N, CA, C and O atoms as a GROMACS GRO file, in nm:
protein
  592
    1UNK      N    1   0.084  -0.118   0.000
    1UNK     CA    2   0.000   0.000   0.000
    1UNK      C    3   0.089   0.124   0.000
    1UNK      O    4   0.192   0.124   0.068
    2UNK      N    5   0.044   0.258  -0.093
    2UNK     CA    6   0.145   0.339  -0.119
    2UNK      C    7   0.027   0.410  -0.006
    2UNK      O    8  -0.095   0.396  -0.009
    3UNK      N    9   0.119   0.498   0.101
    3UNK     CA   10   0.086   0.620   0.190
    3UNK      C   11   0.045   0.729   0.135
    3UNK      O   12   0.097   0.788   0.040
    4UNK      N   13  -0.072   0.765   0.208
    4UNK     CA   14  -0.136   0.892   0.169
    4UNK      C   15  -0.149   1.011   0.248
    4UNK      O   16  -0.216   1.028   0.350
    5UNK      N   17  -0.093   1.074   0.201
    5UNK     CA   18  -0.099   1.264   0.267
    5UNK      C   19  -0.194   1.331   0.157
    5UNK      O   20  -0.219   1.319   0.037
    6UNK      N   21  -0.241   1.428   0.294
    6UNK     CA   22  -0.387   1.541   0.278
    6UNK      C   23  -0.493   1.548   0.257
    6UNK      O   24  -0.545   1.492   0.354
    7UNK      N   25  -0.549   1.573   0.210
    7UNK     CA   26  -0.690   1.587   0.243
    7UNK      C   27  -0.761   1.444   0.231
    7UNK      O   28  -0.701   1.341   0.203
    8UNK      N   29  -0.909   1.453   0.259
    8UNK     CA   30  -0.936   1.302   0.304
    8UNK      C   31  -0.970   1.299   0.155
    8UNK      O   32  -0.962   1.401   0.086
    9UNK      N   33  -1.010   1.169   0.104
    9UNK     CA   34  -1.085   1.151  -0.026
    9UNK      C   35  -1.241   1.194   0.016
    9UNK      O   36  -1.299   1.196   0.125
   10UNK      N   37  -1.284   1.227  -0.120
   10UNK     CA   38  -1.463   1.288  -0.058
   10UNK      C   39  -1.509   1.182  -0.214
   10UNK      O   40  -1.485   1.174  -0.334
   11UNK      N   41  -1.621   1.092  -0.057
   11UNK     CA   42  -1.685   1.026  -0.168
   11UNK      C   43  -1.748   1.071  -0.258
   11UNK      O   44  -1.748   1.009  -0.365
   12UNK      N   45  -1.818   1.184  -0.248
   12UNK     CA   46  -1.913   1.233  -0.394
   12UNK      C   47  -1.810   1.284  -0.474
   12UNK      O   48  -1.874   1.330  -0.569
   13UNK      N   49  -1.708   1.301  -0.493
   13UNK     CA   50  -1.605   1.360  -0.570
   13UNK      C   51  -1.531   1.248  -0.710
   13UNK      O   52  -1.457   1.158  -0.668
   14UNK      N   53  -1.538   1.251  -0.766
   14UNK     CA   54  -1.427   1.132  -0.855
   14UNK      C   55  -1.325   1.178  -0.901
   14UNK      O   56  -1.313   1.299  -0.920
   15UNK      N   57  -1.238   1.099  -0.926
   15UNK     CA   58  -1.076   1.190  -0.914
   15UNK      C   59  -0.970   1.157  -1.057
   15UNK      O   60  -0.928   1.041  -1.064
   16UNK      N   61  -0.946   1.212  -1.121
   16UNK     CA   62  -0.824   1.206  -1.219
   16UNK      C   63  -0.652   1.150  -1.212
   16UNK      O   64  -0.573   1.244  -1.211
   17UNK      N   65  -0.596   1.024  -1.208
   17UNK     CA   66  -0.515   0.973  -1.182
   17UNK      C   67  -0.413   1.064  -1.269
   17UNK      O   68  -0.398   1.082  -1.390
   18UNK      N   69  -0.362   1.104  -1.176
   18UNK     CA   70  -0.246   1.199  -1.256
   18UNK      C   71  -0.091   1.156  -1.170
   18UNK      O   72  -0.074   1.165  -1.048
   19UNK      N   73  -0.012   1.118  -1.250
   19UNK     CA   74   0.086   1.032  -1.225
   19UNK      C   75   0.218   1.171  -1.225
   19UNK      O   76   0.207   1.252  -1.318
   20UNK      N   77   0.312   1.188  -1.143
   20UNK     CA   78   0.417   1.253  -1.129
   20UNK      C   79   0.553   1.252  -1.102
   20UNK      O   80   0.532   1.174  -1.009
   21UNK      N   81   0.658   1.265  -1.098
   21UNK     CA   82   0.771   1.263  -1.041
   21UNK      C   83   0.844   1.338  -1.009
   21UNK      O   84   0.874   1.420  -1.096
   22UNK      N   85   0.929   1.357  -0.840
   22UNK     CA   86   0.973   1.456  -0.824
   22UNK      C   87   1.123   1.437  -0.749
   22UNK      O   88   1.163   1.329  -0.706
   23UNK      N   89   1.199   1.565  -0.743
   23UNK     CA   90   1.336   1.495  -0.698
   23UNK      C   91   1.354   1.564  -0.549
   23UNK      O   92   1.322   1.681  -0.524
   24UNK      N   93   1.398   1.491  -0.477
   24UNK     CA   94   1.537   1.576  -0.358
   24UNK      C   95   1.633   1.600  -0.446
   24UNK      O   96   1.682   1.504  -0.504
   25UNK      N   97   1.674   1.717  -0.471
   25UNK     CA   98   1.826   1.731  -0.472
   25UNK      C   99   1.921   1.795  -0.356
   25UNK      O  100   1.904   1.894  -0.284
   26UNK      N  101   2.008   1.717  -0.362
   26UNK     CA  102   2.121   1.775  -0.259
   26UNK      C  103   2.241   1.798  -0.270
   26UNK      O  104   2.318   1.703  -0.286
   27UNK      N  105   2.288   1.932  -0.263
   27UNK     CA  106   2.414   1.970  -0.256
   27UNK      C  107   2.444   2.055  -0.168
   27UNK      O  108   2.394   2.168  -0.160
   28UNK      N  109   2.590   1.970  -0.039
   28UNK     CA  110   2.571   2.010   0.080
   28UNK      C  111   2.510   2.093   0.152
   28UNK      O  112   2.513   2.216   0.157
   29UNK      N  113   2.440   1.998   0.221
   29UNK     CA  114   2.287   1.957   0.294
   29UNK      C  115   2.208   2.067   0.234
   29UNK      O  116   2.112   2.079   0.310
   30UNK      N  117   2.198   2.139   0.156
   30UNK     CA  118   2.107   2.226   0.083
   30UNK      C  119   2.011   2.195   0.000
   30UNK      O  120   2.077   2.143  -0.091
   31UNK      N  121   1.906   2.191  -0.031
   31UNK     CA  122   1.846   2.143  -0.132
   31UNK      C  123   1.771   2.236  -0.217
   31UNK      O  124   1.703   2.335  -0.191
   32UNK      N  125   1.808   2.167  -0.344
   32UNK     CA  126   1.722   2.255  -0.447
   32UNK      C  127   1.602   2.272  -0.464
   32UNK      O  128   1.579   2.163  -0.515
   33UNK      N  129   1.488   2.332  -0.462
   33UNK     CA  130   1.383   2.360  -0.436
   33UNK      C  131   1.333   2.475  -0.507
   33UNK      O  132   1.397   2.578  -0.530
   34UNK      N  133   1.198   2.450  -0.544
   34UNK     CA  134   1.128   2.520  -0.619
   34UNK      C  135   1.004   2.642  -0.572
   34UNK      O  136   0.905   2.580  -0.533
   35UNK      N  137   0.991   2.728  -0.569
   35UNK     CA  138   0.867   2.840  -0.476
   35UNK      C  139   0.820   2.882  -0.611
   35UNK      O  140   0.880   2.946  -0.698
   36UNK      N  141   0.655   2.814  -0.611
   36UNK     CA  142   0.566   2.867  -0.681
   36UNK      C  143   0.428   2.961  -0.622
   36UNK      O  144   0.358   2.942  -0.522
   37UNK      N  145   0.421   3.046  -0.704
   37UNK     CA  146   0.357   3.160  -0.697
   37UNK      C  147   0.205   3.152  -0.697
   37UNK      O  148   0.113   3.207  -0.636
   38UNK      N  149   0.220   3.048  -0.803
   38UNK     CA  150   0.059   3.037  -0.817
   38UNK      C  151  -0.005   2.890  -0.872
   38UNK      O  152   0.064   2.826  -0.952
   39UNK      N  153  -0.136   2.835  -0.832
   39UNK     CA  154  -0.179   2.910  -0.757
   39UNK      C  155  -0.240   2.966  -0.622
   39UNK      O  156  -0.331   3.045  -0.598
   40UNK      N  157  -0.148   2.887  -0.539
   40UNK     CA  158  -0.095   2.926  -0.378
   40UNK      C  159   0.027   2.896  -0.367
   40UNK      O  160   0.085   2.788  -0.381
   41UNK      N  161   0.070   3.012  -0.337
   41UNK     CA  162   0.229   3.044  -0.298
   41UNK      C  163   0.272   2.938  -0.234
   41UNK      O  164   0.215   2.917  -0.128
   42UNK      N  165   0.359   2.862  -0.266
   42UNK     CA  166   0.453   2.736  -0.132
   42UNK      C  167   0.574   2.710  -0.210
   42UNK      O  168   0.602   2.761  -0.318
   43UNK      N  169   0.654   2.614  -0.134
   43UNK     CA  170   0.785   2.588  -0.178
   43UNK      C  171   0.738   2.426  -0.173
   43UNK      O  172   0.691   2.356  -0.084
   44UNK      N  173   0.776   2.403  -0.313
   44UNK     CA  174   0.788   2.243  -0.364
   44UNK      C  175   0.945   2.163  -0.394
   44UNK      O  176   1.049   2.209  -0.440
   45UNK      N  177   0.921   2.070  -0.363
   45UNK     CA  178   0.997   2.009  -0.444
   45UNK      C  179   0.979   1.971  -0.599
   45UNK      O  180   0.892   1.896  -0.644
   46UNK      N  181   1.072   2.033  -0.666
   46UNK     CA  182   1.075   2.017  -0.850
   46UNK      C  183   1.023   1.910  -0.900
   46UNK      O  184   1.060   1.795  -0.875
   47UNK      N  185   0.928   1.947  -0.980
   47UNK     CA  186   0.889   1.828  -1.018
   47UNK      C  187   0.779   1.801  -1.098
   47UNK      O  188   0.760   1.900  -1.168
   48UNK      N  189   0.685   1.699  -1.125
   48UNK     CA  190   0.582   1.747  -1.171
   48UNK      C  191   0.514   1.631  -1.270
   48UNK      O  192   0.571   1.523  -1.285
   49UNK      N  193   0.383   1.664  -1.341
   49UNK     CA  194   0.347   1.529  -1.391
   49UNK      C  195   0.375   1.469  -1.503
   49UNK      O  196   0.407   1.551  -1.588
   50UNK      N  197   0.376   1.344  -1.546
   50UNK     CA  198   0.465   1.285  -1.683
   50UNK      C  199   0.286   1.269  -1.791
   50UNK      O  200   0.171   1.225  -1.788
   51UNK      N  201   0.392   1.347  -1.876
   51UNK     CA  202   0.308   1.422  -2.002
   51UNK      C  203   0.323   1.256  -2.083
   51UNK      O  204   0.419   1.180  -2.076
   52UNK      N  205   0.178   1.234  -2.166
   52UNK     CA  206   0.185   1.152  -2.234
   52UNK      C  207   0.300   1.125  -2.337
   52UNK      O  208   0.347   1.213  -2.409
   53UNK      N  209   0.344   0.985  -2.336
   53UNK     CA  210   0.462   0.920  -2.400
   53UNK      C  211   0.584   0.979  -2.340
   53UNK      O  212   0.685   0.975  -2.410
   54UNK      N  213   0.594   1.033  -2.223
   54UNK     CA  214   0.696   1.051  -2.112
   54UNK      C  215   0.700   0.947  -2.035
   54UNK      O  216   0.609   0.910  -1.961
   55UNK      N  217   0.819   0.888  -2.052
   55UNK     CA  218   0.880   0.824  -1.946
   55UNK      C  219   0.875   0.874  -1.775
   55UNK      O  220   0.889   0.996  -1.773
   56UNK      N  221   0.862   0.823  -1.648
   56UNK     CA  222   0.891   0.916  -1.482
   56UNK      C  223   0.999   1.018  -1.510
   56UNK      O  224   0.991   1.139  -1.487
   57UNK      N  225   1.105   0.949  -1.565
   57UNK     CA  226   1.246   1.022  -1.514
   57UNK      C  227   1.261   1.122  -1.665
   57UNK      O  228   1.325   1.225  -1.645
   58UNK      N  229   1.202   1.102  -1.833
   58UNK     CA  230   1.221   1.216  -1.915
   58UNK      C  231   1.092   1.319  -1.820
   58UNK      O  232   1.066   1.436  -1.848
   59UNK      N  233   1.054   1.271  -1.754
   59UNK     CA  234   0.916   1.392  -1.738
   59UNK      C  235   0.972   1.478  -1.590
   59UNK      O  236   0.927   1.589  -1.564
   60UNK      N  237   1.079   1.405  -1.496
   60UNK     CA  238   1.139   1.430  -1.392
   60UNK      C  239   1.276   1.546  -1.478
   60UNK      O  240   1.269   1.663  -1.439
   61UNK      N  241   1.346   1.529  -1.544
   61UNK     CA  242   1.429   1.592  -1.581
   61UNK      C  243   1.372   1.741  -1.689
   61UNK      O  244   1.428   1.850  -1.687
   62UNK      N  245   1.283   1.717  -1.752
   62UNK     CA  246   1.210   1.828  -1.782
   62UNK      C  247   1.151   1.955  -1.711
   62UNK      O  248   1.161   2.078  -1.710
   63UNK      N  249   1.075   1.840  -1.645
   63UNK     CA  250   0.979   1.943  -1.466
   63UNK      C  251   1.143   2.010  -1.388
   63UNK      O  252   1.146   2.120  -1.333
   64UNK      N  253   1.207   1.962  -1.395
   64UNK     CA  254   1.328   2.002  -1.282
   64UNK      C  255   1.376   2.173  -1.409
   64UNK      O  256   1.345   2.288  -1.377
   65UNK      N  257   1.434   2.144  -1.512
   65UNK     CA  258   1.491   2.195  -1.604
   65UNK      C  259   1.373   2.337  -1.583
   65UNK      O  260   1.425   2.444  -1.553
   66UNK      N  261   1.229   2.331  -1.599
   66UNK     CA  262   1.128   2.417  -1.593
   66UNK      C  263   1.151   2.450  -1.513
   66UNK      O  264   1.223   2.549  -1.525
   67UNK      N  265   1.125   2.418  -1.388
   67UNK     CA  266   1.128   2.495  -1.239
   67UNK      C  267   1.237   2.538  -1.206
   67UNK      O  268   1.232   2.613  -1.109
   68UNK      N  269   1.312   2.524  -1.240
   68UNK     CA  270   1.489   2.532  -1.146
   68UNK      C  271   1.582   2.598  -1.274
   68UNK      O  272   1.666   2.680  -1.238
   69UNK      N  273   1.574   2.571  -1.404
   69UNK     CA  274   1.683   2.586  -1.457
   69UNK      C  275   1.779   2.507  -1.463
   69UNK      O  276   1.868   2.530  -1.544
   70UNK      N  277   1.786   2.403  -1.385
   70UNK     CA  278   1.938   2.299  -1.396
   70UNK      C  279   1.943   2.180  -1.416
   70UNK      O  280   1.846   2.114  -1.378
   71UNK      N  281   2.038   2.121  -1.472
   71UNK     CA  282   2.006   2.006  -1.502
   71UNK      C  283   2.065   1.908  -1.413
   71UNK      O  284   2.135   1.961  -1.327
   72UNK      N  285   2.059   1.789  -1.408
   72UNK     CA  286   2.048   1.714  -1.334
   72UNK      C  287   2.117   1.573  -1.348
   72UNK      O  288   2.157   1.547  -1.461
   73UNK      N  289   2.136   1.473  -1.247
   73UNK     CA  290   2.180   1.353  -1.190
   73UNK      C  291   2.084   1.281  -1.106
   73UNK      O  292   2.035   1.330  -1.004
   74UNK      N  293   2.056   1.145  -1.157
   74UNK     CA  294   1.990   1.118  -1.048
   74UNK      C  295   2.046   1.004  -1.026
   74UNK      O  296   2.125   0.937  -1.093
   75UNK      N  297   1.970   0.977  -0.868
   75UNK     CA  298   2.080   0.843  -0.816
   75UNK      C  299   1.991   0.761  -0.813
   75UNK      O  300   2.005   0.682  -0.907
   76UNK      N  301   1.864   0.730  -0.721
   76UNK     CA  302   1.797   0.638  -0.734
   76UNK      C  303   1.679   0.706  -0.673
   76UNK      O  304   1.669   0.815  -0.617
   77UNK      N  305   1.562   0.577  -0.709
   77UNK     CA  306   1.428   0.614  -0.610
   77UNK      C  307   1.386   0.584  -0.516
   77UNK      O  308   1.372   0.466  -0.486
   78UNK      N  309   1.337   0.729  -0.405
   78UNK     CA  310   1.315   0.716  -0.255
   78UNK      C  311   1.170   0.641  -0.220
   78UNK      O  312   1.158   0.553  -0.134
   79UNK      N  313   1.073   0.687  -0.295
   79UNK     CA  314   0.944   0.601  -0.249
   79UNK      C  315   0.833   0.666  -0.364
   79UNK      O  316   0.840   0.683  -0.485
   80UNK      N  317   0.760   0.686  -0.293
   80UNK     CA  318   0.604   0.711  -0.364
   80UNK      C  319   0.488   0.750  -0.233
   80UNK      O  320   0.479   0.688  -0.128
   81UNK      N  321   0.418   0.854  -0.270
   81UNK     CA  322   0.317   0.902  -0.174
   81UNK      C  323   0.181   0.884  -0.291
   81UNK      O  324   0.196   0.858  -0.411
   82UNK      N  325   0.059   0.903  -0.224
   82UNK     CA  326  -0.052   0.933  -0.294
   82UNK      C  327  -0.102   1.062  -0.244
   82UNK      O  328  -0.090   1.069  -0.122
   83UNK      N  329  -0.156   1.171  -0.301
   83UNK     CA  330  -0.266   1.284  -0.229
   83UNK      C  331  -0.338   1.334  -0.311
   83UNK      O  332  -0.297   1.377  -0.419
   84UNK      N  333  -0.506   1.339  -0.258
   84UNK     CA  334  -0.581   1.349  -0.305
   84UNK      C  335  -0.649   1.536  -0.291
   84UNK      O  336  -0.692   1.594  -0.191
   85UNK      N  337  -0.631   1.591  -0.451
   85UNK     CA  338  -0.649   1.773  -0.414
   85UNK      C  339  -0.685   1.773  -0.558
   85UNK      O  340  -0.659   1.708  -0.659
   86UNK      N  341  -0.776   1.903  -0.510
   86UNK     CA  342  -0.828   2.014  -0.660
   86UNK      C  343  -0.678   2.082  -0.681
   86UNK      O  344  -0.597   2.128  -0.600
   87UNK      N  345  -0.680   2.065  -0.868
   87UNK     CA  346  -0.584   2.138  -0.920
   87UNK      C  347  -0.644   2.300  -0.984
   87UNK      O  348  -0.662   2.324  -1.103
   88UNK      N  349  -0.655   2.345  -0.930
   88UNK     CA  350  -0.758   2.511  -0.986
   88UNK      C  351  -0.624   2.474  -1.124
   88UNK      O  352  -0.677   2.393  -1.200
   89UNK      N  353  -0.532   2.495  -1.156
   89UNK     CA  354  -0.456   2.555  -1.281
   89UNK      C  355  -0.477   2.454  -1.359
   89UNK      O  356  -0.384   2.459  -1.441
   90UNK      N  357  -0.576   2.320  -1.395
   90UNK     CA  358  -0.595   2.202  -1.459
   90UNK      C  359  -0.737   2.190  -1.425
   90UNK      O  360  -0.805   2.108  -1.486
   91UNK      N  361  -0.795   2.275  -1.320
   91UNK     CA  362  -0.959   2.277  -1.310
   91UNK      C  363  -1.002   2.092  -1.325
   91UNK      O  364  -1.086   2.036  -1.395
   92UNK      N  365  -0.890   2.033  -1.219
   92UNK     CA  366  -0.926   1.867  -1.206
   92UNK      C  367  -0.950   1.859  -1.067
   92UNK      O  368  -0.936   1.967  -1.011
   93UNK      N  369  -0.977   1.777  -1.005
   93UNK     CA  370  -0.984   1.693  -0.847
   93UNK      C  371  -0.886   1.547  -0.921
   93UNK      O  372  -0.917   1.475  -1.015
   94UNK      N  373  -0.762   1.545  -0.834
   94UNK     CA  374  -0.642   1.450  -0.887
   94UNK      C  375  -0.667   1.382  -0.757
   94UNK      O  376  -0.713   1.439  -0.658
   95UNK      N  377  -0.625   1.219  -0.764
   95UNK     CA  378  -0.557   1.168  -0.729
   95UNK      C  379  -0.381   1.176  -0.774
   95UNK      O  380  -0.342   1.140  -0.885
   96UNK      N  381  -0.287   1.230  -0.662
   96UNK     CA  382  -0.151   1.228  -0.723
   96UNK      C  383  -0.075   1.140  -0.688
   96UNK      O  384  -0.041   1.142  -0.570
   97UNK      N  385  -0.024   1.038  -0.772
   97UNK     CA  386   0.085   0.953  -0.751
   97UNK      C  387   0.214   0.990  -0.754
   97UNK      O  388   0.274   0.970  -0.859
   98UNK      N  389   0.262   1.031  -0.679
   98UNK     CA  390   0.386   1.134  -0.663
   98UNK      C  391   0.492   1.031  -0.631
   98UNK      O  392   0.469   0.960  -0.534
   99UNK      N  393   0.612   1.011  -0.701
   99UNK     CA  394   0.713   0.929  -0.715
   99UNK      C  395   0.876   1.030  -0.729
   99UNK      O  396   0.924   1.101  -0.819
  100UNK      N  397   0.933   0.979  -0.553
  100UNK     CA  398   0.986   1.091  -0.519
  100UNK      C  399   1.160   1.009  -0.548
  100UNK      O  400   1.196   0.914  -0.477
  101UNK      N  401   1.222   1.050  -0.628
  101UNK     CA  402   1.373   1.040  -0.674
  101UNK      C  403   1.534   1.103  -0.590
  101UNK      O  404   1.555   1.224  -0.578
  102UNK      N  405   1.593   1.040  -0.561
  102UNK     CA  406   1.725   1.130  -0.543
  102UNK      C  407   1.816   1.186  -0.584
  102UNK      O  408   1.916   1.124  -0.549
  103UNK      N  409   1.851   1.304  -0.663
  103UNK     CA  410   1.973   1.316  -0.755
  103UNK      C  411   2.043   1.433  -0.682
  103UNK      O  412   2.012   1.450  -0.564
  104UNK      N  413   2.117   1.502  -0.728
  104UNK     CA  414   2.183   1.642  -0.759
  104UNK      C  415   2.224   1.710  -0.838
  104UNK      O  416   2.300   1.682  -0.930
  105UNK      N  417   2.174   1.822  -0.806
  105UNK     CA  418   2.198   1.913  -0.942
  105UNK      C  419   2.340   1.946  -0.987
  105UNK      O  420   2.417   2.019  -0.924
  106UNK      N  421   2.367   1.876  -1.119
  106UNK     CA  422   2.475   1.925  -1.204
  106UNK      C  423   2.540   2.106  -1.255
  106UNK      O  424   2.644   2.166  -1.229
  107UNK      N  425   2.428   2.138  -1.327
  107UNK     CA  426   2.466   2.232  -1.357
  107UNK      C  427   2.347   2.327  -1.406
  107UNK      O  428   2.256   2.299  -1.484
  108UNK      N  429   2.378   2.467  -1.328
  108UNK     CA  430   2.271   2.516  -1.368
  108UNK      C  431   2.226   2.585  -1.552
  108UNK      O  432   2.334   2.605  -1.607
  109UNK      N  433   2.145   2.611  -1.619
  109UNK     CA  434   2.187   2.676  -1.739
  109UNK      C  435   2.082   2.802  -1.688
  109UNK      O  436   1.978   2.774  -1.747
  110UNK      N  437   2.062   2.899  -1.626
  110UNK     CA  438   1.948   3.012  -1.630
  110UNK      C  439   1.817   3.011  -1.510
  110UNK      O  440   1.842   2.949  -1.407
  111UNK      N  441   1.741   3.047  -1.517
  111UNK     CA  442   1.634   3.095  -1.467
  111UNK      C  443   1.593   3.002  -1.498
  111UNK      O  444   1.626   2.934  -1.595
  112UNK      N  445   1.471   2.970  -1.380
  112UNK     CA  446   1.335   2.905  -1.460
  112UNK      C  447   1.257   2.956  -1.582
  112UNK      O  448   1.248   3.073  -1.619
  113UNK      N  449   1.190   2.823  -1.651
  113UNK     CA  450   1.159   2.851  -1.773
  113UNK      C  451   0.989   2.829  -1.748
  113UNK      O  452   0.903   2.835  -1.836
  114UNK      N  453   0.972   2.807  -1.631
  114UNK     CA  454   0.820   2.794  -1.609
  114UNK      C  455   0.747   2.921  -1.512
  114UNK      O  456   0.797   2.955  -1.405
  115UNK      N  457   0.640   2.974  -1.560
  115UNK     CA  458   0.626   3.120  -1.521
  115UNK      C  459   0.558   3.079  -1.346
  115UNK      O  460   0.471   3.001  -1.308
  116UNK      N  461   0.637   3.163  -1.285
  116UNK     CA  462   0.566   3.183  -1.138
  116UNK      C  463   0.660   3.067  -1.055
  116UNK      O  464   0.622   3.048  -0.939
  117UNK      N  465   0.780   2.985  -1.101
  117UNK     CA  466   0.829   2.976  -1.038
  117UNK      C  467   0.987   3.041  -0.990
  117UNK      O  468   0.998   3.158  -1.029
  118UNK      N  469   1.104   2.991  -0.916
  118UNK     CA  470   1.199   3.031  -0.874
  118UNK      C  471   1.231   2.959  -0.769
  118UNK      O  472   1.171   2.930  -0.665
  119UNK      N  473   1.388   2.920  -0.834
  119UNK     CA  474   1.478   2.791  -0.790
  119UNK      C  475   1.515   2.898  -0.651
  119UNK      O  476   1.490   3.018  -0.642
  120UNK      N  477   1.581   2.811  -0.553
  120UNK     CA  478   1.641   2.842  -0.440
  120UNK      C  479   1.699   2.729  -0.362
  120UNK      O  480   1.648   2.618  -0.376
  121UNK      N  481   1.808   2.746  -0.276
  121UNK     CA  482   1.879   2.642  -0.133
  121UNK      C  483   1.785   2.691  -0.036
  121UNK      O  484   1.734   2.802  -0.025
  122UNK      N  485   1.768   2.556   0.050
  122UNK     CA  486   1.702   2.566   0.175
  122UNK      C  487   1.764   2.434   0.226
  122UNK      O  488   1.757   2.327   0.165
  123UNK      N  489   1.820   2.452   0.334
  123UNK     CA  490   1.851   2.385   0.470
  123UNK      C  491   1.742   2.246   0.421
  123UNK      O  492   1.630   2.244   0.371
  124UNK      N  493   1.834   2.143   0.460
  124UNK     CA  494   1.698   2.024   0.455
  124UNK      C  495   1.602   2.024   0.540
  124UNK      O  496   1.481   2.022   0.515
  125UNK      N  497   1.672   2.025   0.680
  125UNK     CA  498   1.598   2.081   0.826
  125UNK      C  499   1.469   2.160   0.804
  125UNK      O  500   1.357   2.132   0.848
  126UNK      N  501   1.503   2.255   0.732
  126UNK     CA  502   1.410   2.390   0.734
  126UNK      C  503   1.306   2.324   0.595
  126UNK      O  504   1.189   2.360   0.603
  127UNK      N  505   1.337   2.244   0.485
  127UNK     CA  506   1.262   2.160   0.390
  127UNK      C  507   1.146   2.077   0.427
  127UNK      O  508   1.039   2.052   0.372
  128UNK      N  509   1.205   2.037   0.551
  128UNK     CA  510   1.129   1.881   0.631
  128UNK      C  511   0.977   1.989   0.674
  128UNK      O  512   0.860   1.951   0.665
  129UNK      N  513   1.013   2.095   0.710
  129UNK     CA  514   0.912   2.194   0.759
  129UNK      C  515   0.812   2.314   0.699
  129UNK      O  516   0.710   2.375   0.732
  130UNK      N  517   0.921   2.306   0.570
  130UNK     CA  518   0.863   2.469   0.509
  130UNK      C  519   0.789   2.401   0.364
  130UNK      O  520   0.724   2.480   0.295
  131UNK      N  521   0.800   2.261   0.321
  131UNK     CA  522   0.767   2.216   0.180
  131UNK      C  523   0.617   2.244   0.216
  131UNK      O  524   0.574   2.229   0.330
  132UNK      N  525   0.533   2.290   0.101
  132UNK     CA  526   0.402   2.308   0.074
  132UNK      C  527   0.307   2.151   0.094
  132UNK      O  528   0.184   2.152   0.085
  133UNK      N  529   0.366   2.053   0.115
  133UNK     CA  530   0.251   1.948   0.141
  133UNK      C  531   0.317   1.849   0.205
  133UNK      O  532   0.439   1.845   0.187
  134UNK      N  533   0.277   1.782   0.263
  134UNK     CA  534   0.286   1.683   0.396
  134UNK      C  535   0.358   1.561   0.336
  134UNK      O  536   0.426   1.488   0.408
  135UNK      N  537   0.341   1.538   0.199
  135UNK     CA  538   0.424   1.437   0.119
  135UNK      C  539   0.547   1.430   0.090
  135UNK      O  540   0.623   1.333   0.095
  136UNK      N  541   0.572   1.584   0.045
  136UNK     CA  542   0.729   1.602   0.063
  136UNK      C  543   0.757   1.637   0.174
  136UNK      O  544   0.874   1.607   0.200
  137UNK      N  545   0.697   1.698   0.271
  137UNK     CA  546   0.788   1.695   0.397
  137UNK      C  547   0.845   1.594   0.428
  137UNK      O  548   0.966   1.594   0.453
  138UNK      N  549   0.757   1.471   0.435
  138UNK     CA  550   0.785   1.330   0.490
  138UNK      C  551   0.865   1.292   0.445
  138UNK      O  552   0.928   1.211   0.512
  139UNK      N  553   0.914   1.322   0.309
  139UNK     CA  554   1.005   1.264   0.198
  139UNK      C  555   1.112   1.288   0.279
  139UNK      O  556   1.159   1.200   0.351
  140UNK      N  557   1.167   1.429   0.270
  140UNK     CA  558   1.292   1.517   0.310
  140UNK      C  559   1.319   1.478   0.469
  140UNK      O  560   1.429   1.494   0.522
  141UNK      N  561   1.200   1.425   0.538
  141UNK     CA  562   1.238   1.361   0.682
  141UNK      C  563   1.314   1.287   0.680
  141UNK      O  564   1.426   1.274   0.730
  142UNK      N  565   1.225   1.211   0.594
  142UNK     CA  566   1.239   0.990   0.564
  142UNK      C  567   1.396   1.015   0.518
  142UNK      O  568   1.476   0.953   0.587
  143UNK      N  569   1.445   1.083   0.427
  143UNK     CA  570   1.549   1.122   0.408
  143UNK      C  571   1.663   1.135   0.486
  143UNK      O  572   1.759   1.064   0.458
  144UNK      N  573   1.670   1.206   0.572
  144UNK     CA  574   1.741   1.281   0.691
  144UNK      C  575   1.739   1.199   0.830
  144UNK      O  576   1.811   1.224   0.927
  145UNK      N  577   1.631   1.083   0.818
  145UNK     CA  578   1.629   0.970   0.898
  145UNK      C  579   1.547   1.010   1.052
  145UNK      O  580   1.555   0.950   1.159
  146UNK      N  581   1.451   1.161   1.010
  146UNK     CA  582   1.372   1.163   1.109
  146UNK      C  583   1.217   1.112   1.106
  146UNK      O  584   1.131   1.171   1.171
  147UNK      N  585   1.193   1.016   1.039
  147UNK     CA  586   1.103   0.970   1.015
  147UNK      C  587   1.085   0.815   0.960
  147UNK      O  588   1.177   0.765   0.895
  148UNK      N  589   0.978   0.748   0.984
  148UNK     CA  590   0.976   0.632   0.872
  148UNK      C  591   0.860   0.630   0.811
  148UNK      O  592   0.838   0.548   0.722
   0.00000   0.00000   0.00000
């Protein structure tokens, strides 16, 4: 059974399986991280959903490249969460299968190329606490070994 963070499921609701992948990156103990604007302001981890005839990891290295600007390494995969939320910018109610990766960022080339976001370092510590949803927090815990 894959673990589920946020909101409860609502039975009168039916939900859109929208499949995603997202990374930790780390470069000492900093992590790369994404703060989107809209549409509610939070800090994510990069990432995002795999566009038809995308592979997890071409749709993981794309989403990262959009949000962040940089490209990437990855090492292996940490787990998988489920959470169930209205997307207002896709006007869906998703089920999200969120499939969370480990790499580090290589090299940056620019700015983000996706509007309303902006790459930044944050403390993992301060990640485990400040990420916009309860899935990646847990991630960046499970990570850091304050959690299972």
């Amino acid at each position: 059974m894959i673990r589920r963070f946020g909101e409860a499921v609502r039975a009168d609701q039916s939900y859109k399986l929208r499949q995603g992948a997202y990374a930790l990156l780390e470069r000492d103990g900093l992590l790369l991280v994404t703060h989107q604007q809209r549409p509610v302001p939070e800090y994510q981890l990069p990432g995002g959903g795999i566009d038809p005839g995308e592979s997890p990891l071409q749709a993981l290295h794309r989403e990262v490249f959009e949000e962040t600007g940089w490209k990437i390494e990855l090492r292996r995969r940490l787990g998988a969460f489920r959470r169930f939320t209205y997307m207002p910018e896709y006007d869906i109610w998703a089920e999200k299968l969120c499939t969370i990766y480990l790499g580090r960022p290589v090299r940056p080339y620019g700015p983000p190329s996706e509007p309303g976001h902006t790459a930044l370092w944050m403390p993992a510590g301060v990640a485990a606490r400040q990420l916009g949803n309860a899935g990646d927090r847990h991630a960046v815990r499970r990570w850091l070994g304050l959690a299972r």
